[in-house]
PDB file of C-alpha atoms in Angstrom:
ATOM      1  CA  UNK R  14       0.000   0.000   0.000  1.00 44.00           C
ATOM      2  CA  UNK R  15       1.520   3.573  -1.018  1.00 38.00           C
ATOM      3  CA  UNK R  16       2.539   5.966   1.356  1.00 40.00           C
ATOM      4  CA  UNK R  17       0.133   8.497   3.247  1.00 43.00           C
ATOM      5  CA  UNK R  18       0.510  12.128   4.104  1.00 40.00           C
ATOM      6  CA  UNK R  19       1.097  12.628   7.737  1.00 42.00           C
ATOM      7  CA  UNK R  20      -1.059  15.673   7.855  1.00 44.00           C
ATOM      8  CA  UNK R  21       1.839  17.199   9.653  1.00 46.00           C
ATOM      9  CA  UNK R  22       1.219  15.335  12.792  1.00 43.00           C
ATOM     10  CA  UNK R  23       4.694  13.736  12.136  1.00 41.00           C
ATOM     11  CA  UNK R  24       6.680  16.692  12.896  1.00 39.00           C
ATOM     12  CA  UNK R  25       4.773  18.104  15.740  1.00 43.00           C
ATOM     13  CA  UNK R  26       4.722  14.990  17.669  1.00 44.00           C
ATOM     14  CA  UNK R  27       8.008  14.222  16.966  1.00 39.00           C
ATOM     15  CA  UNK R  28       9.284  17.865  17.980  1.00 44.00           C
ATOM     16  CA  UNK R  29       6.373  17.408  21.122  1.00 46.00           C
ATOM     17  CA  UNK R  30       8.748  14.669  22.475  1.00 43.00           C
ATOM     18  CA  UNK R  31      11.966  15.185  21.983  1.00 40.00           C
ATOM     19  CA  UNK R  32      10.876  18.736  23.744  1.00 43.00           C
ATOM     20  CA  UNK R  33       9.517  17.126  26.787  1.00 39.00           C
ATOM     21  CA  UNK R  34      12.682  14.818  26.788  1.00 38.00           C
ATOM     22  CA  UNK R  35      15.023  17.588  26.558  1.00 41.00           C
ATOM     23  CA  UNK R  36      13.514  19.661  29.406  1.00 42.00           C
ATOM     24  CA  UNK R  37      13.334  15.966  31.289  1.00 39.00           C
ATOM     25  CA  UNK R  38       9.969  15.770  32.146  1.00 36.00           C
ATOM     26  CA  UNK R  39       8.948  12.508  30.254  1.00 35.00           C
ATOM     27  CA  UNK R  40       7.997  10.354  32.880  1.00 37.00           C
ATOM     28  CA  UNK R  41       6.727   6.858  31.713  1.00 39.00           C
ATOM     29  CA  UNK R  42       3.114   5.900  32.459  1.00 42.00           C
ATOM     30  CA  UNK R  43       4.766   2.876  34.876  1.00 38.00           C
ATOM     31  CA  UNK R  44       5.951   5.331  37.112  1.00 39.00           C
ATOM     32  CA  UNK R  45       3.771   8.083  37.614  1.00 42.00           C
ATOM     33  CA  UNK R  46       2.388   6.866  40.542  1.00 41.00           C
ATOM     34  CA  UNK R  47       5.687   7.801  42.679  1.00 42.00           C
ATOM     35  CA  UNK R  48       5.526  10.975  41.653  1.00 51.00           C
ATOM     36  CA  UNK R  49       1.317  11.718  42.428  1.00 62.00           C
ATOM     37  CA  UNK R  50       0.832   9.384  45.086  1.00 69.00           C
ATOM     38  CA  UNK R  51      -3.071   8.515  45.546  1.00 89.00           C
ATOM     39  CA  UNK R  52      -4.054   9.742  42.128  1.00 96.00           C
ATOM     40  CA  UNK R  53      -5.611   7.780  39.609  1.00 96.00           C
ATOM     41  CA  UNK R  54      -3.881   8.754  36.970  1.00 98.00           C
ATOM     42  CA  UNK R  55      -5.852   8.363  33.536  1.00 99.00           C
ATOM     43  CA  UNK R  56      -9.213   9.667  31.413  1.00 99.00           C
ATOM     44  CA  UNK R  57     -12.518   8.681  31.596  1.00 99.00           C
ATOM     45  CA  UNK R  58     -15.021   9.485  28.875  1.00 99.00           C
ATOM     46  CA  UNK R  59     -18.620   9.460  30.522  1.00 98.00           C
ATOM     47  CA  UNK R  60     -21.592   8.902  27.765  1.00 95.00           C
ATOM     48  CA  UNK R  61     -25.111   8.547  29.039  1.00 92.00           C
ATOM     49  CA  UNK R  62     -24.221   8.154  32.881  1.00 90.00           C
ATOM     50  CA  UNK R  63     -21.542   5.169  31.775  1.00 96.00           C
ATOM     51  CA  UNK R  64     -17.933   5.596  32.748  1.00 98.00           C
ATOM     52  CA  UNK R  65     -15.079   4.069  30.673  1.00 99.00           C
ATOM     53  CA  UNK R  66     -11.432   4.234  31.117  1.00 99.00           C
ATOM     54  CA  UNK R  67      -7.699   4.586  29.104  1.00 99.00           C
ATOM     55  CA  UNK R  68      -4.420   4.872  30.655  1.00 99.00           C
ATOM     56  CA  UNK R  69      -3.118   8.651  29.791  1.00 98.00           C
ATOM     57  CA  UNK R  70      -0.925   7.375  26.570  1.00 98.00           C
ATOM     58  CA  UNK R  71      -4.344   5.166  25.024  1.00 99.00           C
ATOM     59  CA  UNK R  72      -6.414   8.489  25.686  1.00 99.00           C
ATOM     60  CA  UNK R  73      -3.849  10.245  23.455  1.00 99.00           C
ATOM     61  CA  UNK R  74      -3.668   7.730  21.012  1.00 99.00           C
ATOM     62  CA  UNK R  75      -7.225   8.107  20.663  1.00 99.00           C
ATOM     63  CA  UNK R  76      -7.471  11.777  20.784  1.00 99.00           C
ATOM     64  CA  UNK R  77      -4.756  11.418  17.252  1.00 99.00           C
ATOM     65  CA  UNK R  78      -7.142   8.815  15.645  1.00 99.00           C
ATOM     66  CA  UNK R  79     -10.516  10.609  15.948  1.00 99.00           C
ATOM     67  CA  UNK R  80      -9.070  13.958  14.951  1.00 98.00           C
ATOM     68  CA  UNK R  81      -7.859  12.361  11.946  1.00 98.00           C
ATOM     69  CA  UNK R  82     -11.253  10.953  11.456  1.00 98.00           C
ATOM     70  CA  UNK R  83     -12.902  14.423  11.442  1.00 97.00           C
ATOM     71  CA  UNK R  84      -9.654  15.994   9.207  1.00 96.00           C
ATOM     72  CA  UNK R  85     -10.677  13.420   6.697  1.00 97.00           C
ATOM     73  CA  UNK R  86     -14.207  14.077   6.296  1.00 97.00           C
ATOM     74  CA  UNK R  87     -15.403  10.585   8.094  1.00 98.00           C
ATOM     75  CA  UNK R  88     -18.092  10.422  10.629  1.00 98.00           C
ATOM     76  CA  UNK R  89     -17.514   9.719  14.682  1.00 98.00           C
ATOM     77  CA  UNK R  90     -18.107   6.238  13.657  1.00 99.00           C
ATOM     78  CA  UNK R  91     -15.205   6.152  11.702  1.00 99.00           C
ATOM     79  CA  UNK R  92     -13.159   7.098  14.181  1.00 99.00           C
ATOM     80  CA  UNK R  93     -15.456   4.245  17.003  1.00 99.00           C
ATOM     81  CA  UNK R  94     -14.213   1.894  14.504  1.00 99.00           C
ATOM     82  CA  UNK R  95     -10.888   2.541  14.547  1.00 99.00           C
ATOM     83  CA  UNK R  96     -10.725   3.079  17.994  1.00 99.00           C
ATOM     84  CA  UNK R  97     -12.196  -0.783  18.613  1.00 99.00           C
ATOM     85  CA  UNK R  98      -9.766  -2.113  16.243  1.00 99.00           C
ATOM     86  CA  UNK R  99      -7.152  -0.488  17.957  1.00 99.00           C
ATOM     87  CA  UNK R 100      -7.999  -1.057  21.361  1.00 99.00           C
ATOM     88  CA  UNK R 101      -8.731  -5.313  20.302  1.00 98.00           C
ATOM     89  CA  UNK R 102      -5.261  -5.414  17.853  1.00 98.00           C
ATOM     90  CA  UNK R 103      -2.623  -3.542  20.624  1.00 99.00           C
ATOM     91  CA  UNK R 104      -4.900  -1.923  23.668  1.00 99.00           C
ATOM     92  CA  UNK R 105      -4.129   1.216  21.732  1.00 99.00           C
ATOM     93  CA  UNK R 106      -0.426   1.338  22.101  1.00 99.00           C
ATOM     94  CA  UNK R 107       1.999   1.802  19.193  1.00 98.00           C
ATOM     95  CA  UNK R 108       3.618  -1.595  19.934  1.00 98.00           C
ATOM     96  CA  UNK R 109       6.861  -2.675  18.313  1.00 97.00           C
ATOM     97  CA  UNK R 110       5.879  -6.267  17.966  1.00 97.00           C
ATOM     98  CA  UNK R 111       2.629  -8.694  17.528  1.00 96.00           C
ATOM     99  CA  UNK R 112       1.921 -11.577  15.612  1.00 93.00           C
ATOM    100  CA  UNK R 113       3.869 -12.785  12.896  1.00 95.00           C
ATOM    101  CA  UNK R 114       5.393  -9.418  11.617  1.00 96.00           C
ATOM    102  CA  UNK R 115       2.402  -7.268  12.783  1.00 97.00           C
ATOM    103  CA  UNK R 116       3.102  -3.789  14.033  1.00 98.00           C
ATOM    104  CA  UNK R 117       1.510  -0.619  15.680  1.00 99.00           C
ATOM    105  CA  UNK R 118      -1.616   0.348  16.955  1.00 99.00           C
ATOM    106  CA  UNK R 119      -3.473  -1.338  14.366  1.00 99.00           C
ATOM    107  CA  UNK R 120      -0.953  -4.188  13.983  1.00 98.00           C
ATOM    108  CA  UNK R 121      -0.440  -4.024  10.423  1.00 98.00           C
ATOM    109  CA  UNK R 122       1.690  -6.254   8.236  1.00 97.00           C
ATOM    110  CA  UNK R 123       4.341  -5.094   6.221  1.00 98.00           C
ATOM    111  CA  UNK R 124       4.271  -8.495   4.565  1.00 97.00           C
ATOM    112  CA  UNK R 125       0.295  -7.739   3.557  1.00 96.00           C
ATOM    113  CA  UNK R 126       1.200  -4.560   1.785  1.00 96.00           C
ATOM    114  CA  UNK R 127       0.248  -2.097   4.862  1.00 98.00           C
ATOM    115  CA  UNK R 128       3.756  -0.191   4.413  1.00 98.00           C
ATOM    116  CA  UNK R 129       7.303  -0.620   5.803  1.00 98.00           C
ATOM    117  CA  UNK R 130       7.744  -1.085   9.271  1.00 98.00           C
ATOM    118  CA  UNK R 131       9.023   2.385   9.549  1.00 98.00           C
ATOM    119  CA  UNK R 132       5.797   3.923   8.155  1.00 99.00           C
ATOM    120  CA  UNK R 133       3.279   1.573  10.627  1.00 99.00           C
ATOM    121  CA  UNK R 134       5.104   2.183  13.304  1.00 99.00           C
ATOM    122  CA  UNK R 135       3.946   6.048  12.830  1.00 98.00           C
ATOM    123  CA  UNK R 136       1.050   6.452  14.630  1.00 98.00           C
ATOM    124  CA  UNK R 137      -0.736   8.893  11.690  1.00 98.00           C
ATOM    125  CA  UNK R 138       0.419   6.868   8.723  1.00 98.00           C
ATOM    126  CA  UNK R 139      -1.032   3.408  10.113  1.00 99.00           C
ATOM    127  CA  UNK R 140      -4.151   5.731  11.355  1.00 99.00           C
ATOM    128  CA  UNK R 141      -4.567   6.822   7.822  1.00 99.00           C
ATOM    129  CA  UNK R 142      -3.765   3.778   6.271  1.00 99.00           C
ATOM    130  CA  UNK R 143      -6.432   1.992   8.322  1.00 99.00           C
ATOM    131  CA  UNK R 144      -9.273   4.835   7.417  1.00 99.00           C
ATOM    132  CA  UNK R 145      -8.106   4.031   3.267  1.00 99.00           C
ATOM    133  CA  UNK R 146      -9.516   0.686   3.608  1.00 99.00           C
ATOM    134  CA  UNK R 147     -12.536   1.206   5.676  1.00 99.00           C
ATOM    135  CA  UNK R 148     -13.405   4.655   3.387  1.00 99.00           C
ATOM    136  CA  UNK R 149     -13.576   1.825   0.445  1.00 98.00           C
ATOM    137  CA  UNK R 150     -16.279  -0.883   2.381  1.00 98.00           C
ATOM    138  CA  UNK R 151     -19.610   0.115   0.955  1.00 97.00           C
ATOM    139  CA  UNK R 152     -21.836   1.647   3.640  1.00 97.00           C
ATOM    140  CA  UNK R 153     -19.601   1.255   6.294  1.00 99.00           C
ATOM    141  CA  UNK R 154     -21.923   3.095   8.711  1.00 98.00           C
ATOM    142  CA  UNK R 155     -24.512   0.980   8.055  1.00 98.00           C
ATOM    143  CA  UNK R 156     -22.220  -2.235   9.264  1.00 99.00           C
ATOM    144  CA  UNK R 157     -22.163  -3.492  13.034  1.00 99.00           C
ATOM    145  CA  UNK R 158     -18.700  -1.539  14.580  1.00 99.00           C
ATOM    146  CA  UNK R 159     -17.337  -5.359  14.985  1.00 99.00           C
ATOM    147  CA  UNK R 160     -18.090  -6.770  10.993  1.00 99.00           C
ATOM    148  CA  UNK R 161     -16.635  -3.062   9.870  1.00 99.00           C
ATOM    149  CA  UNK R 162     -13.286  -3.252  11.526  1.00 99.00           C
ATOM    150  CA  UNK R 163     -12.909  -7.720  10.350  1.00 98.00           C
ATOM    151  CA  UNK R 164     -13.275  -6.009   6.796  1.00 98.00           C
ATOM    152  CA  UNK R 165      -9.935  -3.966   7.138  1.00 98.00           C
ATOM    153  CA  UNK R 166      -8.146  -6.186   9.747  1.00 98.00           C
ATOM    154  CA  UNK R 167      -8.997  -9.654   8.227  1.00 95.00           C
ATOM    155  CA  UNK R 168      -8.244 -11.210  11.420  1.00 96.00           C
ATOM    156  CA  UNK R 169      -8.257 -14.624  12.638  1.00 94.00           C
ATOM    157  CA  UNK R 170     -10.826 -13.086  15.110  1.00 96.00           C
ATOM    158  CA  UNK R 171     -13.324 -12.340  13.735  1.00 96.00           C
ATOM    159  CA  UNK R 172     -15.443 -11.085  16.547  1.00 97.00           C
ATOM    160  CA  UNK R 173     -13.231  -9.844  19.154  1.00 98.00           C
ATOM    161  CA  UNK R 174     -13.637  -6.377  17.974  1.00 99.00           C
ATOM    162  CA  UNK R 175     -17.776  -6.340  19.845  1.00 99.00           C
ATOM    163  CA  UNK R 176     -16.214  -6.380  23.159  1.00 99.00           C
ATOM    164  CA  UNK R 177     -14.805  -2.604  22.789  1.00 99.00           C
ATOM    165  CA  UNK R 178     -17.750  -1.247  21.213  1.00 98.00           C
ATOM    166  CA  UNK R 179     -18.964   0.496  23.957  1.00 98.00           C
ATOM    167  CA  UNK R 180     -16.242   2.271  25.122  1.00 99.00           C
ATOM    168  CA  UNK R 181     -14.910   3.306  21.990  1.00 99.00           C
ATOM    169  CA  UNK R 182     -18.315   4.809  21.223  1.00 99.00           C
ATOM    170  CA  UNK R 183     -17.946   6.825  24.572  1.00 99.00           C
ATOM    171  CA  UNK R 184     -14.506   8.180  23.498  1.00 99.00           C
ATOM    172  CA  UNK R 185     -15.054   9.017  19.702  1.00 99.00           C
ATOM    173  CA  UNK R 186     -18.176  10.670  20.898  1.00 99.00           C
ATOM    174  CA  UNK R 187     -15.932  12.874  23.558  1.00 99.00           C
ATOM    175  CA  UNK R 188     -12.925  13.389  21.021  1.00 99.00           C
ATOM    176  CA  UNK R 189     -14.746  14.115  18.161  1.00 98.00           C
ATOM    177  CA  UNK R 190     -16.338  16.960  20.082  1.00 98.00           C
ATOM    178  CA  UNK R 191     -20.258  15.173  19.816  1.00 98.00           C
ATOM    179  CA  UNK R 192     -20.612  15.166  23.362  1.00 98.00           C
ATOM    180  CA  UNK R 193     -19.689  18.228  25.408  1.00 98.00           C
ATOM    181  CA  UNK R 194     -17.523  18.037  28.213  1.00 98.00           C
ATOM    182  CA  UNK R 195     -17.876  14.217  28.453  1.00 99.00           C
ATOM    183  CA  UNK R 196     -14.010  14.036  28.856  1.00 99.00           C
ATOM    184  CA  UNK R 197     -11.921  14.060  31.438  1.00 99.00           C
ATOM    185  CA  UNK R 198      -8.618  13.363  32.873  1.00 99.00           C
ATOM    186  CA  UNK R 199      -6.314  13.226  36.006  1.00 99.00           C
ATOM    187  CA  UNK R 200      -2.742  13.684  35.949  1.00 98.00           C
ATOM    188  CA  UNK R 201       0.316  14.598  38.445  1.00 97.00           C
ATOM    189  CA  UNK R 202       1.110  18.097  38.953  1.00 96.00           C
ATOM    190  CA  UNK R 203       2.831  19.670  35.694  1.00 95.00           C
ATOM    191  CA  UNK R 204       6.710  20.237  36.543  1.00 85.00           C
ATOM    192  CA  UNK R 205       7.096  22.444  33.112  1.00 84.00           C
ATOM    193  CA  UNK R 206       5.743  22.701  29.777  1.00 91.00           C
ATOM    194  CA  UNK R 207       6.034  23.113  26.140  1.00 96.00           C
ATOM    195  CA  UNK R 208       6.129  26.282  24.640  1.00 97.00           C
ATOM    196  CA  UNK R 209       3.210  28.263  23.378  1.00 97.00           C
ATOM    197  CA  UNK R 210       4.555  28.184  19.806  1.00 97.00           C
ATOM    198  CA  UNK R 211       4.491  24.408  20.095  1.00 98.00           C
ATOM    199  CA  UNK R 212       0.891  23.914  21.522  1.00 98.00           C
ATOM    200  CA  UNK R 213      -0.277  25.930  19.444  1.00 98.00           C
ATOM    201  CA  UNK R 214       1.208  24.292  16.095  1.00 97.00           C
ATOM    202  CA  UNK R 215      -0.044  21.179  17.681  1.00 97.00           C
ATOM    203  CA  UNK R 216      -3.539  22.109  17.907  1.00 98.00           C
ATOM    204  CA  UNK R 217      -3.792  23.886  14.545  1.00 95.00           C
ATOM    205  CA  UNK R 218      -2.757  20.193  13.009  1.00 94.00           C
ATOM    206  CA  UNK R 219      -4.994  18.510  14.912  1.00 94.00           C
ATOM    207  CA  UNK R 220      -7.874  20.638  14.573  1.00 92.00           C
ATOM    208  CA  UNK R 221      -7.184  22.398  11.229  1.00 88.00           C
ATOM    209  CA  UNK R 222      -6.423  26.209  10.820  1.00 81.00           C
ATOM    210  CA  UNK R 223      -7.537  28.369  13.779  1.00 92.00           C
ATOM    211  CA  UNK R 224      -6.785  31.558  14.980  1.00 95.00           C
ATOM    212  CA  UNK R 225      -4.509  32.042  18.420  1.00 97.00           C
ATOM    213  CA  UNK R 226      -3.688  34.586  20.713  1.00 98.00           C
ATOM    214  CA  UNK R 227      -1.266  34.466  23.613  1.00 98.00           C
ATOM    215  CA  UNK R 228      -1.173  36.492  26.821  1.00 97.00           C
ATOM    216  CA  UNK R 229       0.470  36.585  29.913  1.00 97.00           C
ATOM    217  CA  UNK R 230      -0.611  35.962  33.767  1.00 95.00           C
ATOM    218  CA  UNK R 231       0.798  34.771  37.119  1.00 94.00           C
ATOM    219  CA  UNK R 232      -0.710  31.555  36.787  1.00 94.00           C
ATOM    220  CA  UNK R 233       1.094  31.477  33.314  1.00 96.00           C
ATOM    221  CA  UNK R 234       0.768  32.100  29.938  1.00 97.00           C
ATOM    222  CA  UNK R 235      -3.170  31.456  28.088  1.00 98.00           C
ATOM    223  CA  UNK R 236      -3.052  30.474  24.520  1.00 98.00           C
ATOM    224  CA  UNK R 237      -6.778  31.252  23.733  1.00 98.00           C
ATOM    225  CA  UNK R 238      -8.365  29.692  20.315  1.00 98.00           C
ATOM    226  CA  UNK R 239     -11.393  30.802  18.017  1.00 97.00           C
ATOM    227  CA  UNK R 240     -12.995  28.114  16.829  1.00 96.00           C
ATOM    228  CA  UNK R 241     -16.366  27.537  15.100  1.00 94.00           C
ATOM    229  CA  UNK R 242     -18.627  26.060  17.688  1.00 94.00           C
ATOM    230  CA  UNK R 243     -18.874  22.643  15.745  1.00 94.00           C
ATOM    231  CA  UNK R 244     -14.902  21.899  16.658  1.00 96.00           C
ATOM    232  CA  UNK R 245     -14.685  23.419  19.721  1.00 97.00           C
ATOM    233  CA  UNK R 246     -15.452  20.321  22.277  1.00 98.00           C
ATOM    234  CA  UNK R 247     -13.175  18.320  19.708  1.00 98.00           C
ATOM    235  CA  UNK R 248     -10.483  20.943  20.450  1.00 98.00           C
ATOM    236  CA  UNK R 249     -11.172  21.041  24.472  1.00 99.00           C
ATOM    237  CA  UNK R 250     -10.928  17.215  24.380  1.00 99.00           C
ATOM    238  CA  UNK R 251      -8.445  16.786  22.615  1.00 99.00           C
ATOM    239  CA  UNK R 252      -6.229  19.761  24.784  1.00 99.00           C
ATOM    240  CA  UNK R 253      -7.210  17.076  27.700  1.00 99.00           C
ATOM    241  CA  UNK R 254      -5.981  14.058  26.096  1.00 99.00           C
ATOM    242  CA  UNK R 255      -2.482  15.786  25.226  1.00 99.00           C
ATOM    243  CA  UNK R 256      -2.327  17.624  28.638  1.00 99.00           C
ATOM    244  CA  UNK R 257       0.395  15.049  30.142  1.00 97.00           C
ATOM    245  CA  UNK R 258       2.374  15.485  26.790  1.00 96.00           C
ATOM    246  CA  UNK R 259       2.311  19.715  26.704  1.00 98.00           C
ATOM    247  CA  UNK R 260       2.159  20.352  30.660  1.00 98.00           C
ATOM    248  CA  UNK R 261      -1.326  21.823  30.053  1.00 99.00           C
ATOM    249  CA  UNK R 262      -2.667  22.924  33.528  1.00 98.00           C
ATOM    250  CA  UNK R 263      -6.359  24.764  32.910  1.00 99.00           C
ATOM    251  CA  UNK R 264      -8.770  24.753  29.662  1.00 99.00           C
ATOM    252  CA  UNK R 265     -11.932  26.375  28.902  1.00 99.00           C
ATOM    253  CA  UNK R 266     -14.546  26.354  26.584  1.00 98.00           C
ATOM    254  CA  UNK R 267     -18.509  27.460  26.332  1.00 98.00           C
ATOM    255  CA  UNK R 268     -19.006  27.828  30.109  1.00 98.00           C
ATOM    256  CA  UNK R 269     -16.928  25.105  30.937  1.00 98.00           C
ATOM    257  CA  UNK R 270     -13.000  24.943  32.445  1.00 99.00           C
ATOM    258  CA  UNK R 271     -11.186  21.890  33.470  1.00 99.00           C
ATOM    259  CA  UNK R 272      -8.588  22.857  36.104  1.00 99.00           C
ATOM    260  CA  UNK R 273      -5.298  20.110  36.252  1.00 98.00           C
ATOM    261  CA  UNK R 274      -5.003  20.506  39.915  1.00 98.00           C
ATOM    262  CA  UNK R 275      -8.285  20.267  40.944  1.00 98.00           C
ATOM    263  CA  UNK R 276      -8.509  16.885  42.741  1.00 98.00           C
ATOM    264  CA  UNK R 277     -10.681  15.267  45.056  1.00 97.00           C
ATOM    265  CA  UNK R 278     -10.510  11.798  46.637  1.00 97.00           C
ATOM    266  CA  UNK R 279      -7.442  10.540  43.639  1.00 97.00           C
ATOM    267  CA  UNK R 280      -9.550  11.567  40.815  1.00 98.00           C
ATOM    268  CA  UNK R 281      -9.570  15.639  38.892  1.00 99.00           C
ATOM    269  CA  UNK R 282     -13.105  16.979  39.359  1.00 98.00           C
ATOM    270  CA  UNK R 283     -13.614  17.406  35.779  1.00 98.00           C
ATOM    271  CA  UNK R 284     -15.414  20.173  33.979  1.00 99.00           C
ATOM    272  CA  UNK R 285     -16.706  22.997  36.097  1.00 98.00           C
ATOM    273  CA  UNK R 286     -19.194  25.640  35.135  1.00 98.00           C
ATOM    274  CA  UNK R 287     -17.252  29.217  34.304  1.00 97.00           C
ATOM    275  CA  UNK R 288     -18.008  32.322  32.034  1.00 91.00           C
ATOM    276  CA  UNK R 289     -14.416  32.495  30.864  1.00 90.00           C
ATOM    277  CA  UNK R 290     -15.309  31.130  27.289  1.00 94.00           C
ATOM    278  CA  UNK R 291     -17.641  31.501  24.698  1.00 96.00           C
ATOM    279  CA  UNK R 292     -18.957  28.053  22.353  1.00 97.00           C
ATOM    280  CA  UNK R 293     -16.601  29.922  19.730  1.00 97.00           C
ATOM    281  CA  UNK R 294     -13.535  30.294  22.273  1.00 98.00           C
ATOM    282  CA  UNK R 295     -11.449  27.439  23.645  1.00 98.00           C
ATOM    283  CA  UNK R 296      -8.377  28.765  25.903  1.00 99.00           C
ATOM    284  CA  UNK R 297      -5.594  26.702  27.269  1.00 99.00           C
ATOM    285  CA  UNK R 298      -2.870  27.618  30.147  1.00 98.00           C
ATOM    286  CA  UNK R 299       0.190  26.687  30.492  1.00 98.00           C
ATOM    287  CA  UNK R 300       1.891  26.978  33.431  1.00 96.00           C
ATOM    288  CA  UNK R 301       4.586  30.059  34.282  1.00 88.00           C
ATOM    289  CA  UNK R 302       7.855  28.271  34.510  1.00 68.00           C
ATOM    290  CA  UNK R 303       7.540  26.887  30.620  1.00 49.00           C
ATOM    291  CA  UNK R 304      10.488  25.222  28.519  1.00 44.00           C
ATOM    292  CA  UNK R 305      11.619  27.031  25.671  1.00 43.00           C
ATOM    293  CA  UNK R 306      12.566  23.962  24.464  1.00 43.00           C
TER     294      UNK R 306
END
């Protein structure tokens, strides 16, 4: 299978983390707990009063494939699709290794024409690679999320992909912005952060072109977005998911503001009600002592 455009998410990602690693404050998911002892560290998407979970780096995972869903023109079932396969082929991690000579979050075979190992093994090319094939099954919506995904993945499984349905509705739903403030995450305190510059380059290739102002505070510097209202939950959300990544400490959006710190018995208190924001505003702080890097 040819090669995909990266939609830039390549280079930002890339530059994300070696950033973070530079200013040495990429801590791995293992070991979190030392550092924010009695937190729960993770995100929850909640969908019609039911609660489902993702370790911090699956949330962000996700947050990358249903953004590329929307970027492409595909429905939030694309992207609940996508998000089953990848949650059945690798529990959303961009694995080295799998089956045979399977790779990445979808676990795609360089030996069945999916690309080189090089290209799979990038998180957008493999995402984009998987939403080829499934663009190309006729009526796709129409199809049970399970008998979509065994259409692309061919797997020897053929119906292991039903038992992630429901969560992976409640996340597309969240990160594709179709169900306000239904998102929410808790994290360790934020020793530093990326730069302005880099969030925001982040978020305009994730979102698509948008419009950002920066200004500075005590609590730190707010990079505030306008957005039309139809992307501006998939921008919140998706400013959540990345939050560990960036150092992100506060975000708002139409009435709403998620707070980093805000913590009550292990778990963040999630979205509280604030007239900060507009439905055509989305603002995100970072906190004072940012890298430069």
């Amino acid at each position: 299978m040819k090669g995909r455009a990266a939609l830039g998410w390549l280079v930002i990602l890339v530059a994300a983390t070696a950033a973070l690693v530079g200013g040495g404050i990429w801590v791995l998911n293992t070991v979190k707990a030392t550092f924010a002892p009695g937190l729960a560290l993770g995100c929850t998407a909640t969908v019609a009063d039911a609660k489902y979970s993702l370790a911090l780096d699956q949330a962000q995972n996700a947050a990358l494939i249903s953004t590329i869903a929307i970027q492409r023109g595909m429905p939030a079932r694309a992207a609940t699709i996508a998000l089953a396969t990848g949650m059945q082929e690798s529990k959303l991690r961009n694995i080295d290794y799998g089956d045979l000579d399977s790779v990445g979050i979808f676990q795609q075979r360089p030996s069945q024409d999916w690309g080189t190992v090089e290209e799979i093994m990038d998180p957008v090319y493999s995402t984009n690679a998987f939403f080829d094939v499934l663009a190309d099954v006729p009526n796709y919506v129409d199809l049970p999320i399970n008998d979509a995904a065994q259409i692309v993945q061919r797997s020897g499984f053929p119906h292991a992909y039903a038992q992630h349905e429901k969560l992976s509705r409640a996340f597309a739903s969240a990160l594709t912005g179709q169900s306000p403030h239904a998102l929410n995450c808790t994290l360790e305190p934020a020793a530093t952060a990326s730069t302005p510059d880099l969030v925001i380059a982040a978020a305009q290739t994730a979102v698509g072109h948008l419009t950002a102002s920066t200004s500075e505070g005590e609590a730190g510097t707010t990079l505030q977005f306008e957005v039309n209202e139809a992307f501006g939950w998939m921008l919140a959300h998706w400013a959540l998911a990345n939050a560990n990544q960036f150092g992100i400490v506060g975000i708002g959006h139409d009435g709403k503001a998620w707070d980093r710190n805000a913590n009550a018995d292990g778990h963040n208190v999630g979205w509280q009600p604030s007239g900060a924001t507009t439905a055509t505003q989305v603002t995100i702080l970072l906190p004072a002592a940012a890298a430069t890097g």
